[in-house]
Amino acid sequence: MKASKNLRAVALVIVLGFLTLLSVLAIAFFSSISTETRASRTFASQASTRQLAETAVNLVMSQIREATVQPGAAWASQPGMIRTFSDGGGASPKANAFFKLYSARNMVVGKTQLVTFDPESVGPSYQADPDGSRSDTPVDWDKYPAIFTDLNSPVLVNTAGTGGALSPVFPIVDPRAKESVNGIPLVEGFDFTADIDKVVAGGGSDSWRVPMPTRWIYVLRDGTLTTPDANYTPSGGGAGCSWSGAGSKALLPTKDNPIVGRIAFWADDDSSKVNVNTAGGYGKQSKTGFTDGYTLDSYAGSFWDTPRFYTNFDIGQTNPNNGALIPGVGAGGLAAAQPFQKEYQRYPGHPATTSLGAVLGNLLTSEQIYKLVPRINGGGSLGGTVRTDVATAVELQLKPERLYASLDELLFSESPVNGGQRETNDKYVGTDGAITPDILEKTKFFLTPYSRSPDLNLFGLPRVTIWPVNQSADEATGRNGFDRAIAFCSTIGAKKFIFTRSLASSGALSTTNDIQQTAYSQNVALMKYLRQLTSRPIPGFGGNFESKYGTDNRDMILGEIFDYIRIANLRDTTTGMTSYQYAKAGVVAPSRADVFGTGKKIGGFGRAATISEASLVFYCSGVEAAGAKNVDGAVIPCRRFSRGSDAGRS
C-alpha cells in the first residue's frame, strides 16, 4: 500500500508538471499571437499612413504635370499654386486657369470661374459658399473641423535651454520671423496683421499665429478622393460632415466602400526661397565703416553693372588726393569699386547675387555671410565698399566645402575641432546667437538647401546655352573642364543645345565655317530651332519676334546672336588650352551665310579693332583764376601767357 501511494504521488507531480509546462506554452503561444497581431496592425497602420502621404504627393505631381503641359500656355509657379496663361490655345497675357497645390474641393479653377474666385480673400460663411466656388476659406472655417483644418497649427515642445518652458514649433511658416532685431523684422519684408482672418498678432511672439486653413480630402477604400458638401452634427455632440448625394454616386462613402483616411496638404515652391548653397548678396551690418549706408540712391553695395551715367551711384565719390573712397553716404559706386575676379556675389545675373542678407542680414555682416556659405569667398571689393586697386587686386578662390544637404547642417561648420567634434557656425563666423536652432526654426520658411526648377523657356522647351565650345568629334579635344561640364548640362538625350566653333586655323577668320558647319549640323539645327521658336506666339504675352521685326530682320538678329556667342572666350588661358585658343589676336571675321535657304545671308558683327569715338580736345593751361587753390588749400602756381615772338612767350 505504501508503494502504491508513493507511485500515485509521483504520477500527480508529473501530471502537474506537464500541465504547468502546457500552460506556459499556451501562454507563450497566445502572447506571441498577440504580439504578432499588434505588429501586423502597426505595420498596416504605417502602410496606410504612407499610402495616404503618397496620395497627397501624387496628387500634387499630377497637378503640376497637367498645368505645365497646356498647349500654347505659359505657366508661373508660386507656393501653393500654378497659374497658366492662354486664350483658346493661343498666347495671351490673361490667366486661363489656376491649378491648386493645396487640398480643396475644386482643385482646378477654370477660366469661367476666375471672375469670381479670389485665392487671397477670405470668403463668405461656409453655409453661403459650401462648394468653395468663391473662396477656399470661409470666414468661419474653424467651426467645421471635419471639413477644414489648419496646416500651420503649432506643436508645443520642450526646447533645450528654456528651463522646461514650452515653445511652439510651426509646420510651415513661423510668425516669429517678424520679431524685431535692431528695430526691424528678423526677415526683411515679412509681415502680417491682425485683420487677416484668425491671425493672432498681439501679445508675446510665442502667442502669434498665422493659420493656413485647407479642406480635408477623404479617401475611400477603393482609392476614390472625395470631399463632403454638408456639415453634420452628431446626436452625441461634436463635429462631423456628410455627403448629400447630389454628385456622382462613386464619390459617396458606402458600407462596401467606407472612408479609410483623410488628407490635407499644401505644396511649397523651393525655387521661390533663398538657397543657402548658392546665395551670397549683402548683409546690412558691416565692419567696413558703411553700416546701414546702402540705399538705392547712394552707393551700389554688392550690386554691380556697367557704369552708364555721371552720378554718385555710377562713379562713386573718391578723395581727389589719394583716390580712396570717401566714407559715408555716396561712397562705393560702380566705376570706383569694381568686383574682383571670381567675386561672384557681384557678377550681374549670378546666383550668388541673390541676397542671403534678406533673411540673415540683421544678424550677420556681409563677410560673416560669406564665411557661412560653402562656396563663395569674402574679401575683394567687400561688396563694393572698397576701391579696386589693380596693383594689389588678387583673384578670389572658391571654397572647396561641400554643400549643405539640409538646413539643420547650417548649424555646424565644415572644419572639425579637437576630438573630432564639429564647431558650430555661430562660433565659426564670430557671432553670439545668430546661427542657433531657434533662429533656423524661425527662418526655415524662407531658406532652402536646394531650389531646382526646370530650365525651360516660355514654350516649355530647352534653352540654348550662351557659351561656345570648340568643335571636336570626341567632345574632349580642345575643351577645358568648364567647357565639358557646360556641354554636358546642355545635352538632353542625344540633342545638344550649345553652339560649337571650328578649331581650324582659319575658323575665326572664316565667315562661313562656324555658322554653316558643313562637317557638323549642330549649329544649323540650333539656328533653325531658334527661328521656329521666334515665329511662334509667345505664351502669356502674345505676338512673336517675326511679326515684330519682320522675317528678314528677325533672321539677321539670330545671326547677331550667334556671333555674340561665338566671340566669347577667344583666348582661353586655362592650363593646357593655349594651343586651342580660338582667336589669339582677338580678331574674328563676321559670319555670313544663307543658313535658312532663303537666298539671303545672315550674320553678325564679328570682332575687330574699331574706332568707337573721335574727339577734339581743347585744353587751357595758362589762365590764372583769382584765388585759385588746390584741394589742400595752396595757391595754384600759374604762368602768364601773352602774344609775342620773344623767348618764353607764345
XYZ file of C-alpha atoms in Angstrom:
650
model
C 0.000 0.000 0.000
C 2.808 2.363 0.863
C 4.491 1.818 -2.532
C 1.208 2.390 -4.323
C 0.713 5.728 -2.542
C 4.232 6.832 -3.487
C 3.633 5.950 -7.122
C 0.382 7.907 -7.156
C 2.156 10.920 -5.635
C 4.899 10.751 -8.240
C 2.300 10.472 -11.010
C 0.472 13.530 -9.620
C 3.673 15.555 -9.584
C 4.447 14.530 -13.163
C 0.933 15.420 -14.329
C 1.089 18.783 -12.575
C 4.470 19.420 -14.172
C 3.128 18.644 -17.627
C 0.068 20.837 -17.005
C 2.325 23.689 -15.920
C 4.520 23.239 -18.987
C 1.486 23.141 -21.265
C 0.113 26.257 -19.583
C 3.402 28.090 -20.103
C 3.482 27.024 -23.752
C -0.144 28.076 -24.214
C 0.512 31.481 -22.589
C 3.642 31.963 -24.696
C 1.737 30.982 -27.835
C -1.123 33.373 -27.157
C 1.348 36.096 -26.155
C 3.203 35.578 -29.426
C -0.069 35.744 -31.345
C -0.983 38.963 -29.525
C 2.433 40.476 -30.273
C 2.233 39.472 -33.928
C -1.267 40.906 -34.151
C -0.128 44.216 -32.707
C 2.892 44.235 -35.020
C 0.672 43.484 -38.022
C -1.729 46.250 -37.045
C 1.193 48.663 -36.597
C 2.606 47.711 -39.997
C -0.825 48.034 -41.620
C -1.264 51.424 -39.968
C 2.165 52.558 -41.161
C 1.435 51.297 -44.669
C -1.901 53.077 -44.672
C -0.294 56.297 -43.440
C 2.434 56.012 -46.071
C -0.164 55.442 -48.789
C -2.123 58.489 -47.645
C 1.044 60.595 -47.719
C 1.912 59.273 -51.186
C -1.623 60.071 -52.288
C -1.038 63.739 -51.449
C 2.348 63.722 -53.214
C 0.935 62.058 -56.327
C -1.991 64.458 -56.412
C 0.400 67.435 -56.367
C 2.549 65.813 -59.065
C -0.496 65.310 -61.284
C -1.499 68.959 -60.798
C 1.987 70.139 -61.768
C 2.047 67.829 -64.773
C -1.343 68.965 -66.038
C -0.530 72.652 -65.524
C 2.835 72.602 -67.301
C 1.790 70.778 -70.482
C -1.110 73.020 -71.502
C -0.729 73.636 -75.261
C 0.179 77.211 -76.104
C 0.126 78.320 -72.481
C 2.710 79.877 -70.216
C 2.779 78.888 -66.580
C 4.067 80.522 -63.428
C 4.644 78.676 -60.182
C 4.294 80.004 -56.664
C 3.927 78.401 -53.242
C 0.621 76.549 -53.329
C -0.403 77.202 -56.932
C 0.489 77.165 -60.625
C -1.168 79.757 -62.862
C -1.485 79.236 -66.614
C -1.921 81.959 -69.232
C -3.510 81.313 -72.626
C -6.569 82.146 -74.687
C -8.192 79.390 -76.668
C -4.920 77.579 -77.249
C -3.068 80.750 -78.248
C -0.863 83.090 -76.295
C -2.479 85.626 -74.008
C -1.469 87.798 -71.064
C -4.692 86.789 -69.326
C -4.935 83.940 -66.831
C -6.584 80.801 -68.154
C -6.615 78.507 -65.109
C -5.344 78.125 -61.551
C -4.023 74.693 -60.573
C -4.085 74.445 -56.796
C -1.262 72.696 -54.988
C -3.233 72.516 -51.754
C -6.216 70.405 -50.770
C -9.500 71.936 -51.900
C -12.916 70.879 -53.117
C -12.176 72.173 -56.628
C -8.509 71.538 -57.461
C -8.630 73.481 -60.743
C -10.200 76.900 -61.214
C -11.263 77.176 -64.838
C -11.482 80.268 -66.974
C -15.179 80.812 -66.303
C -14.628 80.622 -62.543
C -11.718 83.090 -62.453
C -14.114 86.040 -62.481
C -15.470 85.223 -59.018
C -12.555 83.291 -57.468
C -10.028 85.169 -55.348
C -7.357 82.955 -53.709
C -6.178 85.799 -51.467
C -9.520 86.804 -49.960
C -11.487 85.362 -47.082
C -14.793 84.169 -48.448
C -18.294 84.363 -47.035
C -19.575 81.927 -44.430
C -19.421 78.222 -45.173
C -23.193 77.977 -45.473
C -23.167 80.751 -48.086
C -20.435 79.077 -50.180
C -20.286 75.361 -49.288
C -18.651 74.267 -52.545
C -15.839 76.848 -52.326
C -16.594 78.403 -55.726
C -15.805 81.933 -54.494
C -13.056 81.173 -51.989
C -11.423 78.131 -50.471
C -11.511 79.665 -46.993
C -14.855 80.675 -45.488
C -14.740 83.224 -42.716
C -15.963 80.628 -40.188
C -13.766 77.716 -41.288
C -12.660 76.968 -37.720
C -16.242 75.976 -36.777
C -16.119 72.965 -39.101
C -13.149 70.801 -38.021
C -14.434 67.799 -40.004
C -14.273 69.846 -43.218
C -11.337 72.241 -42.643
C -8.002 72.033 -40.839
C -5.169 74.432 -40.045
C -1.945 73.109 -41.600
C 0.144 75.661 -39.704
C -1.201 74.814 -36.264
C 1.865 74.661 -33.963
C 3.003 71.855 -31.692
C 4.248 72.860 -28.243
C 7.577 71.257 -27.381
C 10.066 71.485 -24.555
C 13.020 73.319 -26.079
C 16.502 72.820 -24.644
C 17.790 75.751 -22.637
C 14.357 77.167 -21.778
C 14.070 75.672 -18.312
C 11.192 73.398 -19.264
C 9.096 76.114 -20.917
C 7.023 75.025 -23.888
C 7.768 76.652 -27.219
C 5.672 76.446 -30.416
C 7.017 74.672 -33.497
C 5.184 75.606 -36.699
C 4.950 73.092 -39.576
C 5.185 75.693 -42.362
C 5.789 79.354 -41.531
C 6.880 80.665 -38.141
C 5.237 84.047 -37.429
C 8.123 84.889 -35.077
C 10.176 85.679 -38.194
C 8.569 89.090 -37.734
C 10.331 89.600 -34.400
C 12.256 92.846 -34.156
C 16.058 92.718 -34.456
C 17.785 96.080 -34.147
C 14.418 97.748 -34.642
C 13.456 95.947 -37.875
C 11.908 92.494 -38.594
C 14.197 89.469 -38.457
C 13.305 88.591 -42.069
C 13.206 91.599 -44.361
C 9.770 92.192 -45.902
C 7.913 89.579 -43.832
C 4.805 90.908 -42.127
C 1.257 90.018 -41.179
C -1.556 91.924 -39.477
C -4.468 91.054 -37.241
C -7.030 91.999 -39.907
C -6.310 88.681 -41.648
C -8.835 86.037 -40.629
C -7.911 84.192 -37.410
C -4.410 85.706 -37.259
C -3.074 86.403 -33.762
C -0.614 89.289 -33.828
C -0.815 90.564 -30.254
C 0.910 89.589 -27.026
C 4.267 87.828 -26.842
C 5.761 86.399 -30.031
C 5.161 82.818 -28.830
C 1.428 83.531 -28.941
C 1.446 84.745 -32.558
C -0.449 82.565 -35.025
C -0.737 82.562 -38.824
C -3.308 79.902 -39.779
C -3.218 78.157 -43.170
C -6.683 76.542 -43.482
C -7.353 73.943 -46.183
C -10.073 71.357 -46.752
C -9.932 67.739 -45.735
C -9.997 65.311 -48.658
C -11.416 61.941 -47.630
C -10.016 58.738 -49.105
C -12.307 55.750 -49.700
C -11.218 52.114 -49.641
C -11.006 51.880 -53.433
C -8.783 54.995 -53.582
C -11.521 57.457 -54.528
C -10.919 61.018 -53.308
C -13.964 62.916 -52.151
C -14.920 65.992 -50.113
C -18.066 66.416 -48.030
C -20.598 69.004 -49.148
C -22.508 69.492 -45.901
C -21.922 69.886 -42.203
C -23.271 67.298 -39.785
C -23.667 67.447 -36.021
C -23.791 64.011 -34.368
C -26.531 63.382 -31.795
C -23.915 62.922 -29.104
C -22.275 66.248 -29.892
C -19.030 67.046 -31.622
C -18.454 67.870 -35.284
C -18.999 65.841 -38.419
C -19.685 66.085 -42.119
C -21.944 64.468 -44.665
C -22.449 63.873 -48.366
C -25.766 64.958 -49.868
C -25.520 62.561 -52.788
C -26.096 65.331 -55.320
C -22.907 64.440 -57.194
C -21.562 61.193 -58.568
C -22.528 58.095 -56.612
C -18.907 56.910 -56.897
C -17.864 59.774 -54.596
C -20.147 58.708 -51.755
C -18.837 56.612 -48.848
C -20.764 53.340 -48.521
C -20.718 50.258 -46.346
C -18.761 48.393 -49.015
C -16.510 51.378 -49.807
C -16.007 53.167 -46.484
C -13.691 56.030 -45.549
C -10.199 54.754 -44.727
C -8.438 58.067 -44.149
C -8.268 61.746 -44.948
C -5.526 64.063 -46.183
C -4.860 67.787 -46.195
C -1.785 69.286 -47.859
C -0.091 72.392 -49.231
C 2.915 72.238 -51.580
C 5.671 74.798 -51.211
C 7.888 76.082 -54.040
C 11.569 75.880 -53.104
C 12.554 77.874 -56.181
C 10.984 80.924 -54.508
C 13.249 80.609 -51.453
C 16.824 81.711 -50.801
C 19.291 78.884 -51.439
C 21.939 78.746 -48.685
C 24.318 76.888 -51.033
C 24.350 79.446 -53.845
C 23.191 82.786 -52.397
C 25.587 85.479 -51.276
C 24.393 89.024 -51.594
C 24.829 91.647 -48.958
C 24.153 91.979 -45.229
C 23.026 95.224 -43.649
C 25.565 95.010 -40.841
C 29.106 95.844 -41.899
C 32.516 96.200 -40.303
C 33.906 98.292 -43.148
C 32.586 101.634 -41.942
C 29.487 101.670 -44.136
C 26.971 100.339 -41.602
C 23.434 100.782 -42.929
C 24.849 103.009 -45.677
C 23.346 101.058 -48.566
C 20.454 102.739 -50.315
C 19.449 102.744 -53.939
C 20.364 106.431 -54.138
C 23.794 106.269 -52.511
C 26.297 103.536 -53.362
C 25.998 100.265 -55.175
C 26.580 97.780 -52.361
C 27.051 94.224 -53.646
C 25.290 95.068 -56.892
C 27.419 95.804 -59.972
C 26.780 96.691 -63.583
C 28.426 98.748 -66.313
C 28.507 102.450 -65.304
C 26.355 104.479 -67.678
C 25.812 107.918 -66.154
C 27.786 110.536 -64.282
C 26.157 110.030 -60.871
C 27.419 109.011 -57.431
C 25.774 105.659 -57.974
C 27.739 105.106 -61.191
C 31.131 106.672 -60.413
C 31.276 106.841 -56.605
C 32.902 109.572 -54.529
C 36.671 109.421 -54.166
C 39.294 111.558 -52.487
C 40.995 113.601 -55.249
C 44.344 113.424 -53.403
C 44.753 109.684 -52.985
C 41.844 108.169 -54.897
C 40.420 106.400 -51.824
C 36.692 106.121 -51.294
C 35.158 108.834 -49.158
C 33.480 107.155 -46.152
C 29.775 107.752 -45.644
C 26.736 108.011 -47.854
C 27.621 108.080 -51.525
C 30.773 106.001 -51.285
C 31.394 102.970 -53.441
C 29.965 103.235 -56.919
C 30.096 101.039 -59.996
C 33.221 102.559 -61.546
C 35.224 103.169 -58.371
C 34.587 99.782 -56.727
C 34.533 97.147 -59.442
C 34.345 93.454 -58.470
C 37.445 91.305 -58.262
C 37.818 88.230 -60.445
C 35.596 85.411 -59.092
C 33.845 87.779 -56.688
C 30.691 86.099 -57.933
C 28.467 87.810 -55.379
C 28.799 90.930 -57.555
C 28.601 89.337 -61.020
C 25.389 90.518 -62.762
C 22.936 87.639 -63.074
C 24.980 85.183 -60.999
C 23.024 83.116 -58.417
C 25.375 84.436 -55.714
C 23.901 87.923 -56.166
C 20.713 86.615 -54.567
C 20.811 88.156 -51.135
C 21.041 85.869 -48.135
C 21.105 89.137 -46.220
C 17.344 89.461 -46.757
C 16.932 86.656 -44.215
C 20.068 86.839 -42.065
C 21.300 90.358 -42.783
C 20.063 91.722 -39.461
C 22.214 89.171 -37.640
C 25.321 88.851 -39.828
C 27.662 91.135 -41.718
C 28.407 90.517 -45.376
C 31.780 88.941 -44.592
C 30.166 86.668 -41.993
C 27.630 85.555 -44.593
C 30.475 84.638 -46.942
C 32.117 82.591 -44.167
C 28.823 80.797 -43.665
C 28.096 79.787 -47.266
C 30.013 76.786 -48.648
C 31.486 78.093 -51.923
C 31.611 81.912 -52.032
C 34.610 83.705 -50.525
C 34.580 87.132 -48.959
C 37.123 89.889 -49.449
C 37.746 91.538 -52.784
C 35.816 94.777 -53.058
C 33.878 93.941 -49.848
C 30.542 94.284 -51.562
C 31.522 97.433 -53.405
C 32.770 99.381 -50.393
C 36.494 99.194 -51.189
C 38.234 100.878 -54.132
C 39.624 98.403 -56.659
C 43.406 98.684 -56.849
C 44.737 96.979 -59.966
C 48.235 96.754 -58.494
C 47.145 94.779 -55.439
C 43.946 93.063 -56.607
C 44.093 89.277 -56.490
C 41.756 86.646 -57.835
C 39.380 85.247 -55.215
C 39.298 81.473 -54.801
C 36.225 79.299 -54.481
C 35.935 77.435 -51.205
C 36.046 73.633 -51.544
C 33.479 72.995 -48.812
C 30.687 70.550 -49.557
C 27.143 71.823 -49.998
C 24.628 71.783 -47.183
C 22.282 68.798 -47.508
C 19.691 70.252 -45.121
C 19.018 73.437 -43.200
C 19.962 71.677 -39.973
C 23.537 71.375 -41.261
C 23.704 75.162 -41.251
C 24.295 74.886 -37.503
C 27.747 73.343 -37.964
C 30.866 74.479 -39.776
C 32.866 72.394 -42.234
C 36.030 72.033 -40.132
C 36.197 69.726 -37.078
C 37.794 70.875 -33.849
C 39.530 68.999 -31.035
C 38.290 65.467 -30.585
C 36.579 65.398 -33.984
C 33.594 67.419 -32.760
C 32.331 69.860 -35.347
C 32.468 73.532 -34.498
C 29.213 75.478 -34.633
C 28.823 78.045 -37.383
C 27.736 80.532 -34.746
C 31.213 80.363 -33.252
C 32.993 79.957 -36.588
C 31.618 83.166 -38.127
C 32.174 85.070 -34.885
C 28.634 85.751 -33.698
C 26.782 85.161 -30.460
C 23.338 83.668 -31.016
C 22.935 84.432 -34.719
C 23.025 80.839 -36.009
C 21.034 78.795 -33.497
C 18.270 76.169 -33.709
C 15.782 78.844 -32.664
C 16.845 81.210 -35.474
C 16.758 78.432 -38.078
C 13.300 77.413 -36.891
C 12.044 80.962 -37.385
C 13.639 81.396 -40.823
C 13.131 77.916 -42.327
C 10.166 79.085 -44.433
C 12.483 81.409 -46.371
C 15.578 79.192 -46.765
C 16.346 76.004 -48.662
C 19.458 73.918 -49.426
C 18.148 73.092 -52.909
C 15.960 75.039 -55.321
C 15.926 73.109 -58.552
C 13.492 74.305 -61.183
C 13.046 73.386 -64.852
C 15.466 75.261 -67.094
C 12.911 75.724 -69.859
C 11.822 78.670 -71.941
C 8.269 80.013 -72.112
C 7.391 77.336 -74.666
C 8.315 74.567 -72.238
C 11.312 73.672 -74.414
C 15.073 73.625 -73.664
C 17.024 76.867 -73.602
C 20.103 77.400 -75.773
C 23.358 77.885 -73.860
C 25.076 81.246 -74.294
C 28.604 79.842 -74.363
C 30.708 78.466 -77.246
C 32.719 75.251 -77.141
C 35.330 74.145 -79.637
C 34.124 71.735 -82.276
C 35.602 68.256 -81.872
C 34.472 64.760 -82.747
C 35.323 63.235 -79.352
C 33.980 66.265 -77.415
C 37.147 66.332 -75.315
C 39.869 67.744 -77.538
C 40.139 71.493 -77.265
C 37.734 71.772 -74.315
C 38.629 72.547 -70.731
C 36.795 71.209 -67.701
C 34.268 74.035 -67.697
C 33.528 73.523 -71.410
C 32.914 69.816 -70.902
C 30.695 70.422 -67.882
C 28.551 73.066 -69.567
C 28.293 70.964 -72.728
C 27.101 68.031 -70.628
C 24.494 70.232 -68.908
C 23.352 71.493 -72.319
C 22.676 67.983 -73.638
C 19.202 66.439 -73.390
C 19.089 62.887 -74.661
C 21.057 62.932 -77.897
C 20.329 66.593 -78.656
C 22.828 69.322 -77.852
C 21.690 72.872 -77.180
C 25.084 74.578 -77.316
C 26.903 76.233 -80.237
C 30.316 74.996 -81.374
C 33.090 76.666 -83.367
C 35.819 75.364 -85.659
C 39.301 74.505 -84.390
C 40.746 75.017 -87.873
C 43.375 77.745 -88.207
C 41.004 79.698 -90.440
C 37.969 79.163 -88.189
C 37.905 82.588 -86.584
C 38.721 84.285 -89.904
C 36.138 82.364 -91.902
C 32.717 83.876 -92.499
C 31.035 80.507 -93.090
C 32.879 77.736 -91.177
C 31.075 78.170 -87.866
C 27.625 79.355 -88.847
C 27.147 76.733 -91.570
C 29.316 73.944 -90.174
C 29.356 71.580 -93.117
C 31.032 68.877 -91.006
C 28.619 69.228 -88.101
C 24.971 70.230 -88.447
C 24.554 71.182 -84.787
C 24.778 74.957 -85.269
C 22.420 74.938 -88.258
C 19.906 72.832 -86.319
C 20.044 75.264 -83.374
C 19.603 78.274 -85.662
C 16.531 76.662 -87.235
C 15.259 75.777 -83.746
C 15.529 79.436 -82.685
C 13.926 80.572 -85.924
C 10.980 78.275 -85.345
C 10.535 79.500 -81.747
C 10.685 83.164 -82.736
C 7.877 82.522 -85.254
C 5.518 81.157 -82.602
C 3.225 83.306 -80.430
C 4.829 83.866 -77.041
C 2.694 82.141 -74.375
C 1.297 84.512 -71.814
C 2.211 87.616 -73.829
C 1.017 87.218 -77.427
C 2.787 88.257 -80.601
C 6.139 86.942 -81.805
C 9.538 88.228 -82.881
C 8.891 87.618 -86.568
C 5.794 89.834 -86.626
C 7.544 92.466 -84.505
C 10.744 92.800 -86.536
C 9.844 91.237 -89.886
C 11.240 87.989 -91.269
C 14.491 89.393 -92.660
C 15.325 91.460 -89.572
C 14.446 88.559 -87.275
C 16.789 86.275 -89.219
C 19.585 88.852 -89.027
C 19.046 89.220 -85.264
C 19.524 85.459 -84.919
C 22.793 85.779 -86.848
C 23.915 88.546 -84.497
C 23.029 86.380 -81.503
C 25.156 83.583 -82.953
C 28.158 85.874 -83.416
C 27.698 87.326 -79.933
C 28.065 83.807 -78.509
C 30.813 82.854 -80.963
C 33.239 85.615 -79.924
C 33.188 84.777 -76.202
C 36.336 83.326 -74.589
C 38.592 83.944 -77.592
C 41.863 83.355 -75.722
C 41.406 80.526 -73.245
C 44.279 80.707 -70.745
C 43.316 77.548 -68.875
C 46.230 75.172 -68.330
C 46.780 73.074 -71.447
C 44.427 75.156 -73.594
C 46.821 77.709 -75.071
C 47.192 75.667 -78.243
C 43.410 75.595 -78.661
C 42.773 79.317 -78.445
C 40.102 80.277 -80.959
C 41.425 83.748 -81.845
C 44.791 84.608 -80.307
C 44.838 88.056 -81.894
C 41.271 88.741 -80.805
C 40.055 89.202 -84.373
C 37.001 87.268 -85.613
C 35.506 87.648 -89.077
C 31.765 88.395 -89.166
C 29.602 85.374 -90.001
C 27.853 85.496 -93.381
C 25.862 82.591 -94.817
C 22.460 81.592 -96.183
C 21.588 79.391 -93.219
C 17.829 79.107 -93.776
C 17.846 78.587 -97.542
C 16.009 81.821 -98.250
C 18.636 83.164 -100.633
C 19.584 85.843 -98.120
C 22.700 85.755 -95.989
C 22.587 86.444 -92.282
C 25.382 87.075 -89.805
C 26.758 89.171 -87.020
C 29.451 91.694 -86.286
C 32.458 89.520 -85.575
C 35.189 91.201 -83.578
C 37.862 93.648 -84.739
C 39.552 96.826 -83.613
C 37.219 99.702 -84.422
C 37.086 103.431 -83.808
C 34.320 103.999 -81.314
C 34.847 107.713 -80.783
C 36.835 110.644 -82.196
C 37.359 113.714 -80.048
C 38.960 117.122 -80.475
C 40.060 118.358 -77.047
C 40.950 121.986 -76.240
C 42.960 122.225 -73.010
C 43.658 125.581 -71.428
C 46.617 125.640 -69.037
C 47.641 129.278 -68.939
C 44.784 131.256 -67.425
C 45.235 132.226 -63.790
C 41.955 132.354 -61.890
C 41.878 134.794 -58.996
C 42.277 132.924 -55.706
C 42.506 129.529 -57.347
C 43.581 126.874 -54.874
C 44.071 123.140 -54.942
C 42.310 120.610 -52.701
C 44.900 121.194 -49.935
C 44.243 124.931 -49.854
C 47.543 126.001 -51.504
C 47.534 128.586 -54.271
C 47.937 127.013 -57.695
C 51.053 128.418 -59.456
C 50.376 129.588 -62.947
C 52.375 131.301 -65.709
C 51.052 134.237 -67.623
C 50.939 133.889 -71.381
C 50.760 136.754 -73.860
C 51.088 137.127 -77.590
C 54.590 137.836 -78.970
C 57.633 136.258 -80.535
C 60.263 136.605 -77.830
C 61.515 133.665 -75.825
C 59.212 132.487 -73.104
C 56.194 133.795 -74.896
C 53.671 132.124 -77.134
